[in-house]
XYZ file of C-alpha atoms in Angstrom:
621
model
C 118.523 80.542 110.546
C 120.690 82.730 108.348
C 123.797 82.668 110.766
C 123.324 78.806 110.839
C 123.521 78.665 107.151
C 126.550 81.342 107.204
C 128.325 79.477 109.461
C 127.996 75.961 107.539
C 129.042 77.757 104.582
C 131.978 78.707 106.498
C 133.265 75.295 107.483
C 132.666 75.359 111.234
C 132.210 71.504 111.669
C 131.253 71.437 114.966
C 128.452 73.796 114.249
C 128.003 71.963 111.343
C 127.266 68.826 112.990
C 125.282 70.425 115.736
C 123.345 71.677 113.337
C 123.051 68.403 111.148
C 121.393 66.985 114.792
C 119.123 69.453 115.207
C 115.837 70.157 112.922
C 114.897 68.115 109.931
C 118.234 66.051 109.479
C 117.904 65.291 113.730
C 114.450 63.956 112.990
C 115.310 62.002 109.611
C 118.167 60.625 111.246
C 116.554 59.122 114.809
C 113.580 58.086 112.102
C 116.344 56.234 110.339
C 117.916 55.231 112.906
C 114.549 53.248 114.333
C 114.219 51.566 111.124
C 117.774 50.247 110.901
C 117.589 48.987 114.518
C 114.282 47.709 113.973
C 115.234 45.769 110.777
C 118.494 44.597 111.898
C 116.712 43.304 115.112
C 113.766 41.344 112.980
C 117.467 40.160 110.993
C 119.227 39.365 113.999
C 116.119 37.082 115.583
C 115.636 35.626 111.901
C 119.205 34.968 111.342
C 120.087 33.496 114.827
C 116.820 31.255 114.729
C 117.891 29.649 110.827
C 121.355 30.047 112.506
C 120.724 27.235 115.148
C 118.574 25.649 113.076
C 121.049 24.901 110.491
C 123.715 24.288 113.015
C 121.525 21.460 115.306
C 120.272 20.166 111.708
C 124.228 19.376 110.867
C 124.212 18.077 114.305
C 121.433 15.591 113.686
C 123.480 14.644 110.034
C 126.451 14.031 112.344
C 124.527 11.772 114.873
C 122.811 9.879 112.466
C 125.626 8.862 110.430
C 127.447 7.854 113.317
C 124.578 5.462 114.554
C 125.081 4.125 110.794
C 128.617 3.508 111.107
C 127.779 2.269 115.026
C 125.437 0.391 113.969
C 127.410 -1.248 111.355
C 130.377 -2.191 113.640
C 127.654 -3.750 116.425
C 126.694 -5.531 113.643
C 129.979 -7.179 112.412
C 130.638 -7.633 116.450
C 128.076 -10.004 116.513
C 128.761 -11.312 113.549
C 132.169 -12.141 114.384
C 131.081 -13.683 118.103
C 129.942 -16.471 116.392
C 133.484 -17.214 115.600
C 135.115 -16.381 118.061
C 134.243 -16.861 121.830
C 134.235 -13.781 124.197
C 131.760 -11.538 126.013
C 129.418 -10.248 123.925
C 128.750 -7.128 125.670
C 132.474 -6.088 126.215
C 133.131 -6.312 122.987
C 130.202 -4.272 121.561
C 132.083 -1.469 123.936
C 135.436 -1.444 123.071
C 133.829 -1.160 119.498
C 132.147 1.445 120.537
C 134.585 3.463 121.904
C 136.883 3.017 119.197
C 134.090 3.988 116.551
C 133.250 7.000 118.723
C 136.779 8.041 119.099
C 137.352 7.749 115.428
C 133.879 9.407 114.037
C 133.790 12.247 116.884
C 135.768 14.994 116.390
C 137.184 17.280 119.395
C 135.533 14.335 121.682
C 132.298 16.656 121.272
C 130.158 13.129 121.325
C 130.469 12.518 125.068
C 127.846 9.435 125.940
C 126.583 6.714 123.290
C 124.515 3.826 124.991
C 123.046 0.588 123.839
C 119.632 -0.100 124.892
C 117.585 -3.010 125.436
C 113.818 -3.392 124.663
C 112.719 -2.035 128.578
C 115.266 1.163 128.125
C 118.151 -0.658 129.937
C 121.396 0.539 129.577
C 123.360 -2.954 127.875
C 126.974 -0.773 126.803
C 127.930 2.326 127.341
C 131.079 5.070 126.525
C 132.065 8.086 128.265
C 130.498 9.045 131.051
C 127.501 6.942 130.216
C 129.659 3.766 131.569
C 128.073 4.012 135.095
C 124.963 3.714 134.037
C 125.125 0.285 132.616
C 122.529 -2.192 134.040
C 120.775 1.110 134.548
C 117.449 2.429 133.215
C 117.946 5.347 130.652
C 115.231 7.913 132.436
C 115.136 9.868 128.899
C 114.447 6.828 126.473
C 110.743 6.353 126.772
C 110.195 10.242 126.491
C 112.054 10.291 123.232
C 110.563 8.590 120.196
C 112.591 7.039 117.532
C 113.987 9.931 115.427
C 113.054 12.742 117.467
C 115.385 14.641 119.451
C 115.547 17.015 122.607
C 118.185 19.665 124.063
C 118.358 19.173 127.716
C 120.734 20.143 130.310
C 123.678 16.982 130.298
C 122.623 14.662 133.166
C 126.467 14.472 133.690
C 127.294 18.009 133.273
C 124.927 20.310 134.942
C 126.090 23.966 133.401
C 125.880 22.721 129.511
C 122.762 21.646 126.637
C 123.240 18.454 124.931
C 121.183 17.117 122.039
C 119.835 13.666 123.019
C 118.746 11.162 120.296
C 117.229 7.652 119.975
C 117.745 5.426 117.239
C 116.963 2.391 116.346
C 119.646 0.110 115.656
C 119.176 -1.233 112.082
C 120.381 -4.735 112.375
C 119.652 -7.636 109.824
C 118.558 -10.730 111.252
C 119.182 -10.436 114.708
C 117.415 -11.715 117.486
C 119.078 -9.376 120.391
C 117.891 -8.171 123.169
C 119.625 -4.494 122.373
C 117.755 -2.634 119.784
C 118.158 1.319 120.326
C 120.722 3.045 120.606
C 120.614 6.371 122.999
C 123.315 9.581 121.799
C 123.964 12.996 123.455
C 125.849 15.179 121.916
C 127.264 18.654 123.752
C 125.782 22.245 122.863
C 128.502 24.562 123.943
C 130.339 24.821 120.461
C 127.331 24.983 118.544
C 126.031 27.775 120.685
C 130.032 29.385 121.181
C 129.616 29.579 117.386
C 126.467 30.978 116.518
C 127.753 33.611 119.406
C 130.617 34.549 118.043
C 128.704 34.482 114.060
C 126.102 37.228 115.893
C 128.819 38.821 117.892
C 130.913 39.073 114.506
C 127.854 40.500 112.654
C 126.895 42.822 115.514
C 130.371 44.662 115.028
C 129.658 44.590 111.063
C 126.545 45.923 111.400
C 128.032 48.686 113.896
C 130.373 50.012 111.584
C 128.196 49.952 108.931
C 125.907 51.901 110.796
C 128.202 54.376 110.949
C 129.046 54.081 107.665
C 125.198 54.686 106.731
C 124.597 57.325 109.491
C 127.378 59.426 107.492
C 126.177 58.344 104.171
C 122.451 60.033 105.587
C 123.872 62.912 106.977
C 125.690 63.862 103.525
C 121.902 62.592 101.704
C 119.959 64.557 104.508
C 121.992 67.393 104.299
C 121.368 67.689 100.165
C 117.566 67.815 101.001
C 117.580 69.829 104.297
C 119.635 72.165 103.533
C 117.767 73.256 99.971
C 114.517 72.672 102.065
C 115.516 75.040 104.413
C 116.742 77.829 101.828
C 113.590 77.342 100.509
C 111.794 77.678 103.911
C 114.002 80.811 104.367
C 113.454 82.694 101.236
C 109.213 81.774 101.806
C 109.940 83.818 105.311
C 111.588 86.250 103.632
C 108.458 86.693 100.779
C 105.955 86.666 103.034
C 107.949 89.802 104.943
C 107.678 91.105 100.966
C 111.237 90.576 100.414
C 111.636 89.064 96.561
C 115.091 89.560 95.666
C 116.423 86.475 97.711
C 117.198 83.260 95.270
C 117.136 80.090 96.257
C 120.913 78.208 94.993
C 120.364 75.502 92.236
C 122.931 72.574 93.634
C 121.602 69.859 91.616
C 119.387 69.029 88.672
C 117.423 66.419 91.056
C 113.717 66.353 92.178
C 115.965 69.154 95.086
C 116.992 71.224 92.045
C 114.443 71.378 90.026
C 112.205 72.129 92.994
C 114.576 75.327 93.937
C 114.219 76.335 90.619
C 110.511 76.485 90.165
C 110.806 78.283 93.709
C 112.724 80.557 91.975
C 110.796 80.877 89.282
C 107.699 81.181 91.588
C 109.499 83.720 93.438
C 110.308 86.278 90.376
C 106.612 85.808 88.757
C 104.947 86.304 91.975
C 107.081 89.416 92.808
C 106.068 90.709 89.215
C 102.108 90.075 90.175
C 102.856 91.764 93.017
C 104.389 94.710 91.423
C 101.754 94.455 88.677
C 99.345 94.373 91.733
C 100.869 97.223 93.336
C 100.658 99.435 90.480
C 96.848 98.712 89.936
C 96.267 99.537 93.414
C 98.095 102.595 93.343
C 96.114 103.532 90.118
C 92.941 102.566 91.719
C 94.174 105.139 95.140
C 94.761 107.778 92.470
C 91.565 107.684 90.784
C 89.506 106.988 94.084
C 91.560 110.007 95.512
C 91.146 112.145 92.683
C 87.220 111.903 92.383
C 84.917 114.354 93.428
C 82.309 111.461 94.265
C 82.744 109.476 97.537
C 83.320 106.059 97.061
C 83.085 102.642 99.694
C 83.128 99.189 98.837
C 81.636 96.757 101.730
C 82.038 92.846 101.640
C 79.178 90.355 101.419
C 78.165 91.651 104.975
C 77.962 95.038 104.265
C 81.783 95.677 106.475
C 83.643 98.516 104.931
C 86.986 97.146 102.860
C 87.641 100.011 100.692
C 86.905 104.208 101.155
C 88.389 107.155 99.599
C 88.867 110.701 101.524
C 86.092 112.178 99.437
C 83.694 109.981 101.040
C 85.130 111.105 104.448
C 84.592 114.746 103.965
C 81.271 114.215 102.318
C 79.777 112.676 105.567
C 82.159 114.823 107.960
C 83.719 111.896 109.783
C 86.145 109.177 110.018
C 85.655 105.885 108.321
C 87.454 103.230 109.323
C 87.794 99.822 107.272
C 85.756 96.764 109.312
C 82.697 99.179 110.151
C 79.456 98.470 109.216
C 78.134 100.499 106.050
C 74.285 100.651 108.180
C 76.609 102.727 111.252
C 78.080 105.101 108.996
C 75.116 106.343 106.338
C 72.834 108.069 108.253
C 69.563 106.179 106.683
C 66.411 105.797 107.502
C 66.187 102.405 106.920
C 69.258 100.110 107.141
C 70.212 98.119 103.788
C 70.141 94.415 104.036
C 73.117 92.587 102.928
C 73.715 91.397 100.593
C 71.986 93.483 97.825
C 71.235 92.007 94.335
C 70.001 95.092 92.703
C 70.872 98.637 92.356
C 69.110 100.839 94.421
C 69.381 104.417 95.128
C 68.949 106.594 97.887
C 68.674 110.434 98.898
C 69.945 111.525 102.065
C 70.470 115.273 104.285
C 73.161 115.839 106.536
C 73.240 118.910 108.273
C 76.974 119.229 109.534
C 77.399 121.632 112.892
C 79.949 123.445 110.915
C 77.912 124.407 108.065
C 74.478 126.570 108.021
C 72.888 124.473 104.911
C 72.064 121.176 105.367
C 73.838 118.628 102.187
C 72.006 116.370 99.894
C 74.135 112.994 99.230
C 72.705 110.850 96.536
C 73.591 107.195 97.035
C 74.197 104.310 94.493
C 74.490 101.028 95.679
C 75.589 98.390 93.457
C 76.295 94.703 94.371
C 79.462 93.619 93.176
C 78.687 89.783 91.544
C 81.045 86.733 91.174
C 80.670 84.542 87.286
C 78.168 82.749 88.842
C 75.824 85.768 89.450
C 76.384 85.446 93.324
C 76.769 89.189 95.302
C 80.078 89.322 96.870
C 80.183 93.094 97.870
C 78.516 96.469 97.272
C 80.034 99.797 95.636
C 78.283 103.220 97.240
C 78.926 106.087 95.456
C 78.195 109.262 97.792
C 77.294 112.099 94.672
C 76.790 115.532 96.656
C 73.661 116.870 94.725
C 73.508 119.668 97.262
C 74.157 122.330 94.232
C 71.502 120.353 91.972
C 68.957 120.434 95.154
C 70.041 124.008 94.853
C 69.268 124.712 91.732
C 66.100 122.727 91.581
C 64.739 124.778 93.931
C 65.843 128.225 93.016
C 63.945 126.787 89.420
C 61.036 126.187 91.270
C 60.998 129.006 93.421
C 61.655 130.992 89.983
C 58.923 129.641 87.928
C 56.886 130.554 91.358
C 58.389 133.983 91.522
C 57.518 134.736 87.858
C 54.013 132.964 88.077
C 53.645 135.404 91.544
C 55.050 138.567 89.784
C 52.620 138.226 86.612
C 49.444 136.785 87.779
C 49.748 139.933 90.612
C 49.652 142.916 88.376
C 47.299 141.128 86.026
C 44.784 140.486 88.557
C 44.890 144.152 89.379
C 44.289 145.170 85.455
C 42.229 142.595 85.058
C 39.837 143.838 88.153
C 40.193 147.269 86.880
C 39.246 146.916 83.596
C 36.200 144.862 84.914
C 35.154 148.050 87.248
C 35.370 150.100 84.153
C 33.698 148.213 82.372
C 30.792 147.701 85.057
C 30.580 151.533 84.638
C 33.905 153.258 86.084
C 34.010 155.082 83.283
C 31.221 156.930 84.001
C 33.350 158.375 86.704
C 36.091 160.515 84.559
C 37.701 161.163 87.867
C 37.656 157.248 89.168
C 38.487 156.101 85.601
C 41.428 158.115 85.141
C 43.104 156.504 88.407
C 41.704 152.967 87.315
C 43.938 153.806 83.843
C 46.926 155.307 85.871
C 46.983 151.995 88.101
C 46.412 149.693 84.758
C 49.397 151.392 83.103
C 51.595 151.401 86.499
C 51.105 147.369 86.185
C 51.254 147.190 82.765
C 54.780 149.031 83.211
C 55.823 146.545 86.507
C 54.851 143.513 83.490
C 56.759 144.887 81.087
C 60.284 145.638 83.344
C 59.788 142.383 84.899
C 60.028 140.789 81.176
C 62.529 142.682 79.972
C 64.324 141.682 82.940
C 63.979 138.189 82.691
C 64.377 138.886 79.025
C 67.816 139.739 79.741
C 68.873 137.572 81.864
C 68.012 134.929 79.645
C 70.355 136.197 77.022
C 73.000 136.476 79.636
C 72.855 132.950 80.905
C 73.089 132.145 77.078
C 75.893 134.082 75.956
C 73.535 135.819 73.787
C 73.641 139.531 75.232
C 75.245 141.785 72.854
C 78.374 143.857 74.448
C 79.507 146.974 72.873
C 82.767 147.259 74.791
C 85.073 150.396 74.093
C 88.242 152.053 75.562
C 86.545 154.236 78.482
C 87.331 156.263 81.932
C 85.851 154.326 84.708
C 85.675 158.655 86.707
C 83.724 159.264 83.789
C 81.117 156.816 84.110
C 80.978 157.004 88.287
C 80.577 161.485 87.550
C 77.486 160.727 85.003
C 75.698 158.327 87.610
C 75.859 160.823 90.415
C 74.737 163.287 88.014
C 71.659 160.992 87.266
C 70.786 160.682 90.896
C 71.723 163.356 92.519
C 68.099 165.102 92.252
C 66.570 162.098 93.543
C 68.989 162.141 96.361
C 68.105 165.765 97.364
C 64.355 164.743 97.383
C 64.957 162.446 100.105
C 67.356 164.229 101.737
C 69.965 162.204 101.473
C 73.380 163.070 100.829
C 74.987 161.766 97.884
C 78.915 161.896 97.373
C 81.890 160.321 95.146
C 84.973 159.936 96.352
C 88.272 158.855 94.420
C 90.829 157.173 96.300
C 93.470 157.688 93.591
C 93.651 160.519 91.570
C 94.019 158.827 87.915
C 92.373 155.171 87.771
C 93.546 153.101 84.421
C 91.210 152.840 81.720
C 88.620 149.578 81.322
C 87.436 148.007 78.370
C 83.360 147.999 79.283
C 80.020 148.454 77.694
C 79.176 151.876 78.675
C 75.265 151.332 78.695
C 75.587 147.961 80.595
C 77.867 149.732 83.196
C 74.952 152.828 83.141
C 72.847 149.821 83.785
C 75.220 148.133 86.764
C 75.377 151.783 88.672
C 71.845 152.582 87.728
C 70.626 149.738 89.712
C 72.993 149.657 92.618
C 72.160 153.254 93.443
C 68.464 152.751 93.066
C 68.619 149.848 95.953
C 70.957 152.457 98.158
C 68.855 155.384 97.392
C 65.511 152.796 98.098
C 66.567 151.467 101.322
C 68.077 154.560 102.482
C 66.308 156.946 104.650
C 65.603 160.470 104.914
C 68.633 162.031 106.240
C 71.224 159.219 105.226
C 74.183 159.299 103.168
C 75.205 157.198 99.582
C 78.760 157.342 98.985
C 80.260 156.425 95.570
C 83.801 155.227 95.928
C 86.613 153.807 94.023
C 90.165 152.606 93.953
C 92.613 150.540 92.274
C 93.662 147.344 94.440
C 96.790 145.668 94.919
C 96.171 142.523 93.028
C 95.532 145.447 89.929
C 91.777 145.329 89.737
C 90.220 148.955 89.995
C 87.348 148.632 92.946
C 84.218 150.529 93.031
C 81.847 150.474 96.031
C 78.227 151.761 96.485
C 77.683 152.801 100.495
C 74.487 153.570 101.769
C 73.221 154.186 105.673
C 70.135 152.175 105.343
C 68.330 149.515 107.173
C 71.295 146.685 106.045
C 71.041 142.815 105.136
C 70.968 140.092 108.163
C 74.110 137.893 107.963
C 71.769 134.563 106.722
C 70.555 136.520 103.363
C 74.085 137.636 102.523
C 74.647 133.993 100.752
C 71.554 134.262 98.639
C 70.722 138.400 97.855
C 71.883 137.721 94.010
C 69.585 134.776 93.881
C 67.106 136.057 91.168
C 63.366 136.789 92.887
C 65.270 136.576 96.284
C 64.105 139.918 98.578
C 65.165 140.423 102.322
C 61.926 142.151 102.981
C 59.573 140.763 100.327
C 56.451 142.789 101.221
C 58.030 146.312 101.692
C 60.451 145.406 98.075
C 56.694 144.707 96.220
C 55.721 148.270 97.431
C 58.701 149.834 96.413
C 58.220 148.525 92.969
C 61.309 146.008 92.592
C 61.300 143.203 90.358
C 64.227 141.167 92.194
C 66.613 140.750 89.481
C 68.361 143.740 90.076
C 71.477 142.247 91.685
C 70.907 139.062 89.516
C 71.298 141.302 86.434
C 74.255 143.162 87.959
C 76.438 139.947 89.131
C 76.032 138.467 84.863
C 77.131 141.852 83.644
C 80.095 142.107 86.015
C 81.060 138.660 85.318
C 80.443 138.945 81.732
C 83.085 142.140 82.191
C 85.654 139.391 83.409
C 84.737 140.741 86.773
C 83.603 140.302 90.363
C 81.162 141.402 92.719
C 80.296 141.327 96.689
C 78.174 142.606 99.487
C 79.244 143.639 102.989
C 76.219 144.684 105.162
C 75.374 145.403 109.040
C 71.936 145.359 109.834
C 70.573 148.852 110.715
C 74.410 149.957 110.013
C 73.835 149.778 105.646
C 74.998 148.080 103.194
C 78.127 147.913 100.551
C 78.025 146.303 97.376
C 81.327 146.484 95.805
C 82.558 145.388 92.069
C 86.145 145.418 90.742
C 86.954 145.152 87.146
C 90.564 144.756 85.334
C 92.193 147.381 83.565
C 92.519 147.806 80.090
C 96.049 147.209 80.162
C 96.040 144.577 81.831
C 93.280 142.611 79.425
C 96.402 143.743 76.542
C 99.171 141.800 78.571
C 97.245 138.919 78.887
């Protein structure tokens, strides 16, 4: 289409006019073309019919006055008989054939006869003189004043209009009263020939004449029209820069231009459109919620990669929502409420199951009618988390208290049932009250303090210290208790001058203190606890607690500084541990802008390591 335009552009007229036959302007010009023949044929048959009509109506005028003027001379023939002696009927002939001679003009009026009452021919001209004494075989057919085109008795290959009239004679008691007149076709009809053959040519050129003046009209529309068509191609490809050339400020023109117009507005929407999509990508990208929008049916239109990693799959636009949500119950569709809905995945990939909270709401036209659904996918997994941990908290500290008060409590009723009549058995009833009483009180003071450390509330006296220092005092500490259970206690410095930390020196008595109490607990007889340290690449200084004990199983890694949380529940209650140890240690650490981390084998021990930045480095920053 574009070549065809370049090439009319470029004057090629015989691609021009192959091109002006072809398409719209072919069409509009065989449709024009039909009407003009049509309407010059309804013409043609009109024209010809009033044509002959006209022409055998002057013929009529012509015979009639002649049979005036005949009948005039026939009358002044008899008249003049009277006077004058002669044959009556000779002399109404020569008359008449010097009346016809005179009135007829290119001796077009061939026969004129005189008729008697029976049809007998009395006098005759022409060729009609034969026939005298002769019946005319056409008279009784023909009524006065009517008229009939025949072929010519005398001349078989032409029409003639034959005519009787009466003869119009005053006082005249003849035996002649009609007069019988043909009158030859063959000009009439030569005429109204060459009149149809004249306008036939006419109307040829002027054909022409209109078929170029509707190539030059069609081309004006079609070519516009097919710009038009071209540049709607070339926007529904996207392509909005074409315009459309004003020719003309006609109905053409001023359609072009609101094409143009329609053209620049709609590229704007689209642009505007565009823009809002883009926006809607970024922020549907850039959430940490899953989002998918279905249609009326509940077929997926709209999905973000969020929603894609929450559920571990592909979604693809078209599915159903029912085949991708693993629910128990499929949602009919349309929904006209919000509803909501927990659901668990448990992804082969991962060793704890997710918790997706879903939100459906139905997406409504003005008219309140649903035309879609928005599901937000919300992973709650860390809530469920939390929620239980709360639970299993407030069930750990309802455990941990109600257990050593039931044992004072029982106590204290034995003594008072008479224990302490016993010195012996009351003394170890006290002992055992106070040992709980004790367990109580370090339980509180642990949870105490790990209140005030999720609050912010713990008070840190941080000072300018020698992390060597602090390790050398903790080994001190436990180096008896080491030697009672014959375990071998050493500290080892990878570097032989670590940088100085800005710590709490009782909370970092208080870290060490309880990370060697758990090696030294879980350690055996004839083990080993190895206090290490060293400053890392990245700049933090590193300090790991090693023991040869019994080791953590891979699964409670995730959760051993969950507070309450014990690998071995039973045998950790014996020992006397509260289970906030590690809890206590990882808010301390953290609160030290640090980090901590176990590594553990089972039956292999266990490493719990914690690195802290130097006090130079806290300066720079």
């Amino acid at each position: 289409m574009r070549n065809w335009i370049k090439s009319v552009r470029q004057g090629n007229v015989a691609e021009r006019w192959f091109a002006y036959a072809t398409g719209l302007q072919w069409k509009l010009l065989v449709i024009l073309a039909l009407i003009i023949l049509i309407a010059l044929q309804v013409v043609f048959v009109n024209f010809s019919d009033r044509l002959e009509k006209q022409l055998l109506t002057n013929v009529t005028n012509d015979l009639n006055r002649q049979k005036n003027v005949i009948s005039k001379v026939i009358e002044e023939t008899i008249h003049n008989r009277k006077k004058e002696e002669g044959d009556l009927k000779d002399q109404i002939k020569k008359d008449l054939e010097r009346v016809v001679f005179l009135q007829t003009k290119n001796n077009q009026l061939i026969n004129v006869q005189i008729l008697n009452n029976n049809g007998l021919v009395v006098a005759a001209t022409g060729a009609g003189e034969s026939k005298v004494g002769y019946k005319n075989p056409y008279v009784h057919s023909l009524l006065y004043n009517q008229e009939e085109i025949r072929r010519s008795p005398s001349s078989k290959s032409q029409d003639v209009l034959m005519k009787v009239y009466p003869l119009d004679l005053q006082n005249q008691d003849l035996e002649f009263d009609r007069i019988y007149m043909e009158y030859p076709l063959d000009t009439t009809y030569q005429l109204i020939r060459s009149i149809i053959k004249t306008l036939i040519i006419q109307t040829f050129y002027a054909m022409i004449i209109v078929s170029i003046l509707i190539v030059i009209m069609t081309r004006t529309i079609t070519v516009p029209v097919k710009e038009i068509k071209e540049q709607a191609t070339a926007m529904a490809e996207g392509d909005f820069n074409r315009r459309v050339d004003v020719r003309s400020t006609d109905e053409i023109g001023k359609l072009a231009k609101a094409f143009n117009h329609l053209a620049s507005h709609l590229q704007t929407a689209l642009t505007q459109k565009e823009e809002e999509k883009e926006k809607l990508e970024t922020v549907l990208s850039d959430m940490s919620d899953g989002v998918i929008a279905t249609n009326r049916s509940g077929a997926i239109i709209v999905k973000n990669e969020r929603s894609e990693q929450i559920l571990n799959r592909e979604i693809k636009l078209g599915e159903m929502l029912n085949s991708v949500l693993p629910l128990s119950e499929p949602v009919q569709f349309p929904i006209t409420q919000e509803l909501h809905n927990l659901i668990r995945i448990q992804h082969d990939d991962q060793d704890d199951p997710l918790y997706i909270k879903l939100t459906f709401t139905p997406l409504k036209q003005k008219r309140n009618k649903p035309t879609g659904t928005i599901v937000v996918l919300k992973d709650v997994t860390e809530e469920e988390r939390l929620d239980r941990q709360r639970k299993e908290f407030v069930a750990n500290v309802s455990h941990e208290l109600r257990t050593p008060l039931t044992t004072i409590k029982s106590y204290l009723e034995a003594l008072e049932d008479g224990a302490l009549e016993q010195p012996e058995l009351a003394v170890r009833f006290l002992q055992v009250s106070r040992t709980e009483a004790d367990r109580m009180t370090r339980l509180i003071n642990d949870l105490l303090q790990l209140s005030r450390l999720d609050a912010k509330q713990s008070r840190f006296d941080k000072k300018i210290m020698y992390l060597e220092d602090v390790l050398e005092d903790v080994a001190d500490r436990f180096i008896f208790q080491c030697k009672q259970k014959k375990i071998k206690l050493t500290l080892r410095h990878a570097d032989k001058e670590l940088p100085r930390i800005y710590a709490d020196r009782d909370k970092m008595d208080q870290v060490l203190d309880n990370l060697l109490s758990n090696a030294v607990k879980f350690t055996p007889e004839g083990g080993s606890v190895t206090i290490s340290s060293r400053l890392r690449p990245d700049g933090l200084i590193e300090v790991g607690i090693t023991d040869t004990g019994i080791g953590i199983p891979k699964k409670d890694l995730e959760r051993i500084f969950e507070r309450f949380y014990r690998v071995d529940k039973a045998r950790a209650r014996e020992q006397g541990g509260t289970g906030l140890g590690l809890a206590i240690v990882q808010e301390i650490i953290k609160a030290h802008e640090g980090i901590v981390w176990i590594e553990s084998k089972e039956q292999k021990g266990t490493t719990v390591f914690f690195a802290l930045p130097p006090f130079e480095r806290r300066v720079n920053s």
